Structures are given as structure tokens and as C-alpha cells.
Amino acid sequence: DAGVIQSPRHEVTEMGQEVTLRCKPISGHDYLFWYRQTMMRGLELLIYFNNNVPIDDSGMPEDRFSAKMPNASFSTLKIQPSEPRDSAVYFCASHSTGELFFGEGSRLTVL
Amino acid sequence: QKEVEQDPGPLSVPEGAIVSLNCTYSNSAFQYFMWYRQYSRKGPELLMYTYSSGNKEDGRFTAQVDKSSKYISLFIRDSQPSDSATYLCAGGTGANNLFFGTGTRLTVIP
């Protein structure tokens, strides 16, 4: 299997612009997670889905963030409008039996 | 207070040294404890997984959990330059409820 696939790997945008990050989980995994990683706060859970249904979005920082999972093989994390404090690495992860498999991350820089 | 606290380091050791990485956690309900290794510009990958208290050994790596003191440790024996990475500890009540430390950056010098 190719593993968890994320795109884009790098994104540089200006404050106020919309950002969409994409994730393809490992086939057969029924849980999908979005994490954000910063030096100061480490890896923080934003939201997770089970069988395409959002289960816990309590980690989503504010209404500017939204996530969708229209089918079992695709999820998006959208930030609109983006702000400089959103600069971080965003990871997608999936599992079916408890071991989390992470993608390589999307490094977002908001100027 | 963060759910899981970890000394960020950085930690630099000579090749062959024994490395000790440590974390503390605050929630006594945590039963699952994990160590992830993250190479630069890559995603974390699971290294060790422990349920409840006790030790678990896998080759040169030993994970230890002391629930009485809420302490999580990872020991690396005969450290190698390829072990140079950031190590993330995590604790939680399950894979869907994991809290990560901020990571300790380790460099093993040849």
C-alpha cells in the first residue's frame, strides 16, 4: 500500500486566502484523523472521522477551520480565511486496528 | 497543563551510548502509551506501544510505563546515527484519544 497520501506537501499563501489540504487514507482504514504540529504545541488533534462521519471536532481551533470526508478514500481540511498563526505542519493519519499511520504532512506558511 | 509533557531537548549522544527519553502525563485514566519516531520532514511512525504499566522490549528499544508516578520512558541501547530523529511520546485511553508530547530531538554522533 502507498500509505497515507497528503497534498500539497508545501503551501505558501497570503493572509486571508483559502487553503485546502487533501488526504487519501490507507485503503480499508475506517478512522481518519487531522493533526496540526507546531514547535510550541507539538502534535494536536483537530478532528477525526469514523466511516466518513465526523466524531470529534473539539480540537478545531475556530470556525475558520472545516473538514469533510465525502467518501472512504478522501478527506479535506479547509482554512478560510487563513491567518499567519495557522502556519504549521498538518498531518493526516488513519487506522483500523489502533496503530496510527501518518502521512508526510502538508507544511503551510501563511504570510 | 498539557496532558503529556516531554523535555524537548535537544539531546546529543555519541554512537553506542544508552539513550533515555522521558515523559510525564497527567490523566490517570490513560492506558495506552506509545512512542513515535519522526525523521526530519516526515510523518511520525510508531516505534513502540505499551498497554497499562510495565516494560516492553523490541530489539535495542525498551518502553517503560510507571502508572504510579505517571512516567513514560524509552531507552535506546547501542544508539546508532540512524536513530537521530525526534521522538514523540503519547498517552491516551485509546488510538482515538491520544495526546502527544512536543517531542525530543535526538542526535547520535558517529
Tab-separated table of C-alpha atoms in Angstrom, chain A residues 6-111:
chain	number	residue	atom	x	y	z
A	6	GLN	CA	-1.310	14.128	1.532
A	7	SER	CA	-1.230	17.078	-0.803
A	8	PRO	CA	0.140	19.613	-1.205
A	9	ARG	CA	3.414	18.932	0.609
A	10	HIS	CA	4.112	22.639	0.843
A	11	GLU	CA	1.797	25.612	0.621
A	12	VAL	CA	2.704	29.270	0.917
A	13	THR	CA	-0.188	31.676	0.875
A	14	GLU	CA	-1.114	35.152	1.965
A	15	MET	CA	-3.273	36.040	4.902
A	16	GLY	CA	-6.943	35.954	4.029
A	17	GLN	CA	-6.649	33.324	1.325
A	18	GLU	CA	-8.448	29.987	1.403
A	19	VAL	CA	-6.321	26.896	1.948
A	20	THR	CA	-7.417	23.348	1.162
A	21	LEU	CA	-5.377	20.378	2.303
A	22	ARG	CA	-6.128	16.905	0.988
A	23	CYS	CA	-5.715	13.395	2.309
A	24	LYS	CA	-6.124	9.873	0.992
A	25	PRO	CA	-6.113	7.348	3.841
A	26	ILE	CA	-4.865	3.796	3.627
A	27	SER	CA	-7.437	1.612	1.914
A	28	GLY	CA	-9.543	-0.280	4.439
A	29	HIS	CA	-8.856	2.087	7.329
A	30	ASP	CA	-12.115	3.309	8.814
A	31	TYR	CA	-10.681	6.044	11.027
A	32	LEU	CA	-9.154	9.251	9.693
A	33	PHE	CA	-7.517	11.986	11.740
A	34	TRP	CA	-6.284	15.517	11.098
A	35	TYR	CA	-3.465	16.763	13.333
A	36	ARG	CA	-1.557	20.032	13.462
A	37	GLN	CA	2.083	20.167	14.552
A	38	THR	CA	3.940	23.242	15.783
A	39	MET	CA	7.157	23.619	17.737
A	40	MET	CA	5.401	25.170	20.695
A	41	ARG	CA	2.341	22.935	20.996
A	42	GLY	CA	3.511	19.709	19.374
A	43	LEU	CA	1.030	17.419	17.660
A	44	GLU	CA	-2.582	18.356	18.321
A	45	LEU	CA	-5.689	16.508	17.190
A	46	LEU	CA	-8.044	18.711	15.204
A	47	ILE	CA	-10.785	16.282	14.167
A	48	TYR	CA	-11.348	12.624	13.459
A	49	PHE	CA	-13.800	10.640	11.359
A	50	ASN	CA	-15.129	7.116	11.628
A	51	ASN	CA	-16.627	5.629	8.495
A	52	ASN	CA	-16.664	9.115	6.936
A	53	VAL	CA	-18.637	10.623	9.833
A	54	PRO	CA	-17.026	13.350	11.993
A	55	ILE	CA	-16.851	12.024	15.535
A	56	ASP	CA	-14.891	14.620	17.480
A	57	ASP	CA	-14.112	18.100	16.180
A	58	SER	CA	-13.413	19.666	19.563
A	59	GLY	CA	-9.822	20.331	18.527
A	60	MET	CA	-10.760	22.513	15.572
A	61	PRO	CA	-9.490	25.937	16.624
A	62	GLU	CA	-12.336	28.059	15.299
A	63	ASP	CA	-14.951	28.426	12.618
A	64	ARG	CA	-12.323	29.261	10.029
A	65	PHE	CA	-11.427	25.560	10.002
A	66	SER	CA	-13.634	22.924	8.425
A	67	ALA	CA	-13.094	19.294	7.447
A	68	LYS	CA	-15.016	16.925	5.237
A	69	MET	CA	-14.813	13.295	4.275
A	70	PRO	CA	-17.121	12.751	1.289
A	71	ASN	CA	-16.036	9.126	0.862
A	72	ALA	CA	-13.783	6.498	2.391
A	73	SER	CA	-10.780	7.454	0.281
A	74	PHE	CA	-10.714	11.237	0.516
A	75	SER	CA	-10.775	13.992	3.099
A	76	THR	CA	-10.141	17.722	3.056
A	77	LEU	CA	-9.186	20.270	5.681
A	78	LYS	CA	-10.060	23.815	4.730
A	79	ILE	CA	-8.980	27.069	6.327
A	80	GLN	CA	-10.872	30.162	5.261
A	81	PRO	CA	-9.657	32.837	5.757
A	82	SER	CA	-6.119	31.826	6.640
A	83	GLU	CA	-4.051	33.726	9.208
A	84	PRO	CA	-0.285	33.740	9.948
A	85	ARG	CA	-0.882	31.818	13.201
A	86	ASP	CA	-2.203	28.917	11.130
A	87	SER	CA	1.337	28.287	9.883
A	88	ALA	CA	2.165	24.714	10.873
A	89	VAL	CA	2.544	21.214	9.513
A	90	TYR	CA	-0.797	19.483	9.086
A	91	PHE	CA	-0.824	15.710	9.254
A	92	CYS	CA	-3.453	13.263	8.198
A	93	ALA	CA	-3.451	9.807	9.798
A	94	SER	CA	-5.570	6.705	9.527
A	95	HIS	CA	-6.042	3.401	11.324
A	96	SER	CA	-8.288	0.389	11.546
A	97	THR	CA	-6.849	-1.565	14.487
A	98	GLY	CA	-5.281	1.094	16.662
A	99	GLU	CA	-1.905	1.805	15.058
A	100	LEU	CA	-1.960	5.282	13.592
A	101	PHE	CA	-0.302	5.656	10.205
A	102	PHE	CA	0.657	9.220	9.362
A	103	GLY	CA	1.122	10.896	6.030
A	104	GLU	CA	4.180	13.016	5.326
A	105	GLY	CA	2.340	16.198	6.166
A	106	SER	CA	1.439	19.463	4.478
A	107	ARG	CA	3.654	22.356	5.538
A	108	LEU	CA	1.592	25.546	5.494
A	109	THR	CA	3.071	29.013	5.645
A	110	VAL	CA	0.691	31.961	5.818
A	111	LEU	CA	2.373	35.290	5.172
